[in-house]
Amino acid sequence: MAISQKLMMRQGQSLVMTPQLLQAIKLLQFSSAELTAFLQEEMERNPLLESEGPSEASEPAAAERGSEESFQEGVSERVEGDWAKESLSTDAGEYAANLGADVSNLYDSEDTSRSRAEAAGAEDTMGLSASSWTGALGGGGGFADGETPNLEAYVATSKSLRDTLEEQLSLACEDPRQRLIGSALIDAIDENGYLREMPEAIAERLGASLEETQAVLEIVQRFEPSGVGARDLAECLAIQLRERDRFDPAMQIFVANLALVAKADFAQLSRLCGVDEDDVRDMAAELRGLDPKPGRAIGGGDAPAIVADVIVTAAGDGSWRVELNTEALPRVLINNSYVARVSASAKGDSDKSFVSNCLQNANWLVKSLEQRQRTILKVASEIVRLQDAFFERGVEHLRPLNLRVVADAISMHESTVSRVTSNKYMMTPRGLFELKYFFSASIAAASGAEAHSAEAVRFKIKQMIDKESPDDVLSDDAIVARLKALDVDIARRTVAKYRDSLRIPSSVDRRRQKLAAARQPA
């Protein structure tokens, strides 16, 4: 059989992931904070995109600089005239009004002159010249040049743990060699205050002796916060106790047996420490007053606030009203007036192509955002419909639910529902919940009736354990028996898994803790 080459035409279908489609998929899984950051980057890249609330203070300067020619140089300027705002229409309603603030008239010329004179007069007492004062307020030009003050210079910033330790190191060590070793040790301390690299490795990397590195580590361990620089929990507690002059031989043995402390095995601790059980309980109480993670007291900043994407409220007819949170919606528009002017002034093919691409990308982004809001609202509405009993009667009535059920109900793919429910939150009369909270595994009913939600079963286990007394601590087998009496068919290992996920200790440890708490004086 001869081998030959031939040309053939074949018709077929294939899914092509265009950049626009990839962008739409990426927008779905963004949280509110991630979406805001993404839109800010897009507005910096695309001069046709604007936020709905631009600062009014930028209008005069932009009007002086603005021209169609500057656009051809890749610079986006705002021009005078009416703005044809093409805002994102969503089912949640219209967006808020202009959020900008005019700071250009905060100081008039007399105030500026007076401020400079006062700053110059205070030079002898404060060590600041007029130029340094105006530079701190807004740059080299100062207020007289028409520049507004740099308000970010007045924002308070929190020091990190590393900065705090470096400041103390500069005061504690004058020898440059010790400072170098100390900086390396500080770099190896994590956010909780623990040393995550052994001194031997640091000494070898720096070419220093182990004795010298250990000596500098002892200096660092005397820094604030107390307990920083420890290699494990026992050393962290020992440092804090040593500073309080409470690290006697009995306490040393007590700290060396933290596993027994966690189990509240006071009888064994009493024998090891050579003191009675009352003293052991006092030592345990003293240990609870220490900080096991001293690094958390400094730096880290505030935890980012969670913003609800969907708000659920009770309607007058007994149903539930589901709407998008307008505060979390992006505020992006296309300046059609500016588009028309720069399109008319575009001279070369490259300029026209640039304008066309920017307009196409801006339109696609606006449509993608609009589709994102509609999809979130559709998924959230279906979740509320399926979990109606939860909103009316609480977590015990949470139904088992998976992505396929919601996807089939709203005619979407499971992957789309998964992206929509990631990092999205719903504010309800019962609190703030992530959308994924409402998707729970199914636990069969003993009588063959409707299955139970795993989250509801987990809640029942917690309720049982919260109500138990020191004389009647429930074992996992006892919890299984009680759940079967409530028509929940569950295995013992599943109960143990759910109990561990709730960070509830075993029945033996709970009995010891409850007995120890009962013996504590009121």
PDB file of N, CA, C and O in Angstrom, residues 78-116:
ATOM      1  N   ARG A  78      -9.878  64.089  31.332  1.00  0.00           N
ATOM      2  CA  ARG A  78     -11.303  64.375  31.356  1.00  0.00           C
ATOM      3  C   ARG A  78     -11.546  65.745  30.732  1.00  0.00           C
ATOM      4  O   ARG A  78     -10.865  66.706  31.061  1.00  0.00           O
ATOM      5  N   VAL A  79     -12.510  65.832  29.813  1.00  0.00           N
ATOM      6  CA  VAL A  79     -12.804  67.071  29.109  1.00  0.00           C
ATOM      7  C   VAL A  79     -14.093  67.654  29.642  1.00  0.00           C
ATOM      8  O   VAL A  79     -14.904  66.962  30.246  1.00  0.00           O
ATOM      9  N   GLU A  80     -14.264  68.984  29.398  1.00  0.00           N
ATOM     10  CA  GLU A  80     -15.479  69.643  29.834  1.00  0.00           C
ATOM     11  C   GLU A  80     -16.642  69.246  28.935  1.00  0.00           C
ATOM     12  O   GLU A  80     -16.474  68.833  27.805  1.00  0.00           O
ATOM     13  N   GLY A  81     -17.828  69.436  29.443  1.00  0.00           N
ATOM     14  CA  GLY A  81     -19.008  69.122  28.656  1.00  0.00           C
ATOM     15  C   GLY A  81     -19.834  68.071  29.343  1.00  0.00           C
ATOM     16  O   GLY A  81     -19.501  67.588  30.426  1.00  0.00           O
ATOM     17  N   ASP A  82     -20.929  67.721  28.728  1.00  0.00           N
ATOM     18  CA  ASP A  82     -21.848  66.746  29.291  1.00  0.00           C
ATOM     19  C   ASP A  82     -21.254  65.352  29.154  1.00  0.00           C
ATOM     20  O   ASP A  82     -20.574  65.024  28.207  1.00  0.00           O
ATOM     21  N   TRP A  83     -21.566  64.560  30.146  1.00  0.00           N
ATOM     22  CA  TRP A  83     -21.111  63.169  30.152  1.00  0.00           C
ATOM     23  C   TRP A  83     -22.311  62.283  29.826  1.00  0.00           C
ATOM     24  O   TRP A  83     -23.300  62.322  30.538  1.00  0.00           O
ATOM     25  N   ALA A  84     -22.197  61.496  28.777  1.00  0.00           N
ATOM     26  CA  ALA A  84     -23.255  60.530  28.475  1.00  0.00           C
ATOM     27  C   ALA A  84     -22.917  59.262  29.222  1.00  0.00           C
ATOM     28  O   ALA A  84     -22.105  58.463  28.780  1.00  0.00           O
ATOM     29  N   LYS A  85     -23.473  59.137  30.398  1.00  0.00           N
ATOM     30  CA  LYS A  85     -23.092  58.031  31.282  1.00  0.00           C
ATOM     31  C   LYS A  85     -23.818  56.744  30.897  1.00  0.00           C
ATOM     32  O   LYS A  85     -25.035  56.703  30.847  1.00  0.00           O
ATOM     33  N   GLU A  86     -22.994  55.747  30.632  1.00  0.00           N
ATOM     34  CA  GLU A  86     -23.563  54.440  30.345  1.00  0.00           C
ATOM     35  C   GLU A  86     -23.274  53.564  31.557  1.00  0.00           C
ATOM     36  O   GLU A  86     -22.245  52.954  31.669  1.00  0.00           O
ATOM     37  N   SER A  87     -24.203  53.582  32.503  1.00  0.00           N
ATOM     38  CA  SER A  87     -23.989  52.871  33.767  1.00  0.00           C
ATOM     39  C   SER A  87     -24.459  51.439  33.653  1.00  0.00           C
ATOM     40  O   SER A  87     -25.146  51.064  32.713  1.00  0.00           O
ATOM     41  N   LEU A  88     -24.062  50.644  34.637  1.00  0.00           N
ATOM     42  CA  LEU A  88     -24.445  49.241  34.656  1.00  0.00           C
ATOM     43  C   LEU A  88     -25.838  49.116  35.239  1.00  0.00           C
ATOM     44  O   LEU A  88     -26.058  49.448  36.399  1.00  0.00           O
ATOM     45  N   SER A  89     -26.784  48.645  34.462  1.00  0.00           N
ATOM     46  CA  SER A  89     -28.133  48.443  34.981  1.00  0.00           C
ATOM     47  C   SER A  89     -28.224  47.045  35.549  1.00  0.00           C
ATOM     48  O   SER A  89     -27.881  46.076  34.902  1.00  0.00           O
ATOM     49  N   THR A  90     -28.684  46.926  36.784  1.00  0.00           N
ATOM     50  CA  THR A  90     -28.817  45.635  37.443  1.00  0.00           C
ATOM     51  C   THR A  90     -30.187  45.556  38.074  1.00  0.00           C
ATOM     52  O   THR A  90     -30.913  46.548  38.179  1.00  0.00           O
ATOM     53  N   ASP A  91     -30.508  44.338  38.508  1.00  0.00           N
ATOM     54  CA  ASP A  91     -31.791  44.135  39.160  1.00  0.00           C
ATOM     55  C   ASP A  91     -31.828  44.758  40.540  1.00  0.00           C
ATOM     56  O   ASP A  91     -32.873  44.812  41.178  1.00  0.00           O
ATOM     57  N   ALA A  92     -30.687  45.187  41.043  1.00  0.00           N
ATOM     58  CA  ALA A  92     -30.658  45.761  42.388  1.00  0.00           C
ATOM     59  C   ALA A  92     -31.051  47.223  42.395  1.00  0.00           C
ATOM     60  O   ALA A  92     -31.251  47.809  43.449  1.00  0.00           O
ATOM     61  N   GLY A  93     -31.126  47.893  41.262  1.00  0.00           N
ATOM     62  CA  GLY A  93     -31.499  49.310  41.223  1.00  0.00           C
ATOM     63  C   GLY A  93     -30.349  50.183  40.787  1.00  0.00           C
ATOM     64  O   GLY A  93     -29.276  49.711  40.414  1.00  0.00           O
ATOM     65  N   GLU A  94     -30.539  51.468  40.842  1.00  0.00           N
ATOM     66  CA  GLU A  94     -29.533  52.404  40.384  1.00  0.00           C
ATOM     67  C   GLU A  94     -28.413  52.536  41.396  1.00  0.00           C
ATOM     68  O   GLU A  94     -28.577  52.277  42.581  1.00  0.00           O
ATOM     69  N   TYR A  95     -27.284  52.985  40.909  1.00  0.00           N
ATOM     70  CA  TYR A  95     -26.136  53.147  41.781  1.00  0.00           C
ATOM     71  C   TYR A  95     -26.221  54.459  42.548  1.00  0.00           C
ATOM     72  O   TYR A  95     -27.027  55.332  42.253  1.00  0.00           O
ATOM     73  N   ALA A  96     -25.334  54.573  43.524  1.00  0.00           N
ATOM     74  CA  ALA A  96     -25.317  55.779  44.348  1.00  0.00           C
ATOM     75  C   ALA A  96     -24.798  56.968  43.545  1.00  0.00           C
ATOM     76  O   ALA A  96     -24.229  56.813  42.467  1.00  0.00           O
ATOM     77  N   ALA A  97     -24.967  58.159  44.096  1.00  0.00           N
ATOM     78  CA  ALA A  97     -24.555  59.381  43.399  1.00  0.00           C
ATOM     79  C   ALA A  97     -23.057  59.589  43.511  1.00  0.00           C
ATOM     80  O   ALA A  97     -22.335  58.762  44.041  1.00  0.00           O
ATOM     81  N   ASN A  98     -22.620  60.733  43.016  1.00  0.00           N
ATOM     82  CA  ASN A  98     -21.191  61.030  42.973  1.00  0.00           C
ATOM     83  C   ASN A  98     -20.580  60.958  44.360  1.00  0.00           C
ATOM     84  O   ASN A  98     -21.091  61.511  45.309  1.00  0.00           O
ATOM     85  N   LEU A  99     -19.471  60.179  44.465  1.00  0.00           N
ATOM     86  CA  LEU A  99     -18.793  60.025  45.750  1.00  0.00           C
ATOM     87  C   LEU A  99     -17.544  60.867  45.859  1.00  0.00           C
ATOM     88  O   LEU A  99     -16.821  60.771  46.845  1.00  0.00           O
ATOM     89  N   GLY A 100     -17.253  61.688  44.862  1.00  0.00           N
ATOM     90  CA  GLY A 100     -16.015  62.469  44.885  1.00  0.00           C
ATOM     91  C   GLY A 100     -16.077  63.597  45.888  1.00  0.00           C
ATOM     92  O   GLY A 100     -17.129  63.999  46.374  1.00  0.00           O
ATOM     93  N   ALA A 101     -14.922  64.140  46.210  1.00  0.00           N
ATOM     94  CA  ALA A 101     -14.807  65.239  47.167  1.00  0.00           C
ATOM     95  C   ALA A 101     -13.856  66.273  46.622  1.00  0.00           C
ATOM     96  O   ALA A 101     -12.811  65.935  46.068  1.00  0.00           O
ATOM     97  N   ASP A 102     -14.221  67.531  46.759  1.00  0.00           N
ATOM     98  CA  ASP A 102     -13.381  68.619  46.259  1.00  0.00           C
ATOM     99  C   ASP A 102     -12.501  69.120  47.383  1.00  0.00           C
ATOM    100  O   ASP A 102     -12.989  69.648  48.375  1.00  0.00           O
ATOM    101  N   VAL A 103     -11.203  68.899  47.252  1.00  0.00           N
ATOM    102  CA  VAL A 103     -10.267  69.347  48.292  1.00  0.00           C
ATOM    103  C   VAL A 103      -9.428  70.518  47.810  1.00  0.00           C
ATOM    104  O   VAL A 103      -8.502  70.938  48.505  1.00  0.00           O
ATOM    105  N   SER A 104      -9.730  71.038  46.606  1.00  0.00           N
ATOM    106  CA  SER A 104      -8.888  72.107  46.069  1.00  0.00           C
ATOM    107  C   SER A 104      -9.120  73.437  46.772  1.00  0.00           C
ATOM    108  O   SER A 104      -8.305  74.337  46.665  1.00  0.00           O
ATOM    109  N   ASN A 105     -10.253  73.605  47.465  1.00  0.00           N
ATOM    110  CA  ASN A 105     -10.543  74.884  48.118  1.00  0.00           C
ATOM    111  C   ASN A 105     -10.418  74.798  49.629  1.00  0.00           C
ATOM    112  O   ASN A 105     -11.050  75.548  50.361  1.00  0.00           O
ATOM    113  N   LEU A 106      -9.613  73.846  50.108  1.00  0.00           N
ATOM    114  CA  LEU A 106      -9.452  73.717  51.555  1.00  0.00           C
ATOM    115  C   LEU A 106      -8.690  74.903  52.139  1.00  0.00           C
ATOM    116  O   LEU A 106      -8.899  75.287  53.278  1.00  0.00           O
ATOM    117  N   TYR A 107      -7.774  75.470  51.363  1.00  0.00           N
ATOM    118  CA  TYR A 107      -6.948  76.566  51.848  1.00  0.00           C
ATOM    119  C   TYR A 107      -6.977  77.701  50.829  1.00  0.00           C
ATOM    120  O   TYR A 107      -6.770  77.464  49.646  1.00  0.00           O
ATOM    121  N   ASP A 108      -7.224  78.917  51.272  1.00  0.00           N
ATOM    122  CA  ASP A 108      -7.106  80.040  50.356  1.00  0.00           C
ATOM    123  C   ASP A 108      -5.698  80.637  50.468  1.00  0.00           C
ATOM    124  O   ASP A 108      -4.866  80.169  51.240  1.00  0.00           O
ATOM    125  N   SER A 109      -5.487  81.694  49.701  1.00  0.00           N
ATOM    126  CA  SER A 109      -4.127  82.227  49.641  1.00  0.00           C
ATOM    127  C   SER A 109      -3.693  82.801  50.982  1.00  0.00           C
ATOM    128  O   SER A 109      -2.550  82.686  51.386  1.00  0.00           O
ATOM    129  N   GLU A 110      -4.639  83.436  51.727  1.00  0.00           N
ATOM    130  CA  GLU A 110      -4.266  84.010  53.020  1.00  0.00           C
ATOM    131  C   GLU A 110      -3.904  82.915  54.007  1.00  0.00           C
ATOM    132  O   GLU A 110      -2.926  83.018  54.751  1.00  0.00           O
ATOM    133  N   ASP A 111      -4.705  81.848  53.993  1.00  0.00           N
ATOM    134  CA  ASP A 111      -4.389  80.742  54.895  1.00  0.00           C
ATOM    135  C   ASP A 111      -3.048  80.125  54.534  1.00  0.00           C
ATOM    136  O   ASP A 111      -2.290  79.710  55.404  1.00  0.00           O
ATOM    137  N   THR A 112      -2.775  80.069  53.226  1.00  0.00           N
ATOM    138  CA  THR A 112      -1.497  79.481  52.807  1.00  0.00           C
ATOM    139  C   THR A 112      -0.329  80.317  53.295  1.00  0.00           C
ATOM    140  O   THR A 112       0.658  79.794  53.823  1.00  0.00           O
ATOM    141  N   SER A 113      -0.442  81.626  53.125  1.00  0.00           N
ATOM    142  CA  SER A 113       0.647  82.504  53.563  1.00  0.00           C
ATOM    143  C   SER A 113       0.813  82.433  55.070  1.00  0.00           C
ATOM    144  O   SER A 113       1.933  82.389  55.585  1.00  0.00           O
ATOM    145  N   ARG A 114      -0.301  82.424  55.766  1.00  0.00           N
ATOM    146  CA  ARG A 114      -0.225  82.358  57.224  1.00  0.00           C
ATOM    147  C   ARG A 114       0.375  81.033  57.686  1.00  0.00           C
ATOM    148  O   ARG A 114       1.172  80.971  58.614  1.00  0.00           O
ATOM    149  N   SER A 115       0.003  79.942  57.010  1.00  0.00           N
ATOM    150  CA  SER A 115       0.545  78.643  57.390  1.00  0.00           C
ATOM    151  C   SER A 115       2.042  78.589  57.175  1.00  0.00           C
ATOM    152  O   SER A 115       2.785  78.066  57.999  1.00  0.00           O
ATOM    153  N   ARG A 116       2.500  79.187  56.052  1.00  0.00           N
ATOM    154  CA  ARG A 116       3.941  79.172  55.798  1.00  0.00           C
ATOM    155  C   ARG A 116       4.679  80.039  56.796  1.00  0.00           C
ATOM    156  O   ARG A 116       5.772  79.702  57.244  1.00  0.00           O
TER     157      ARG A 116
END
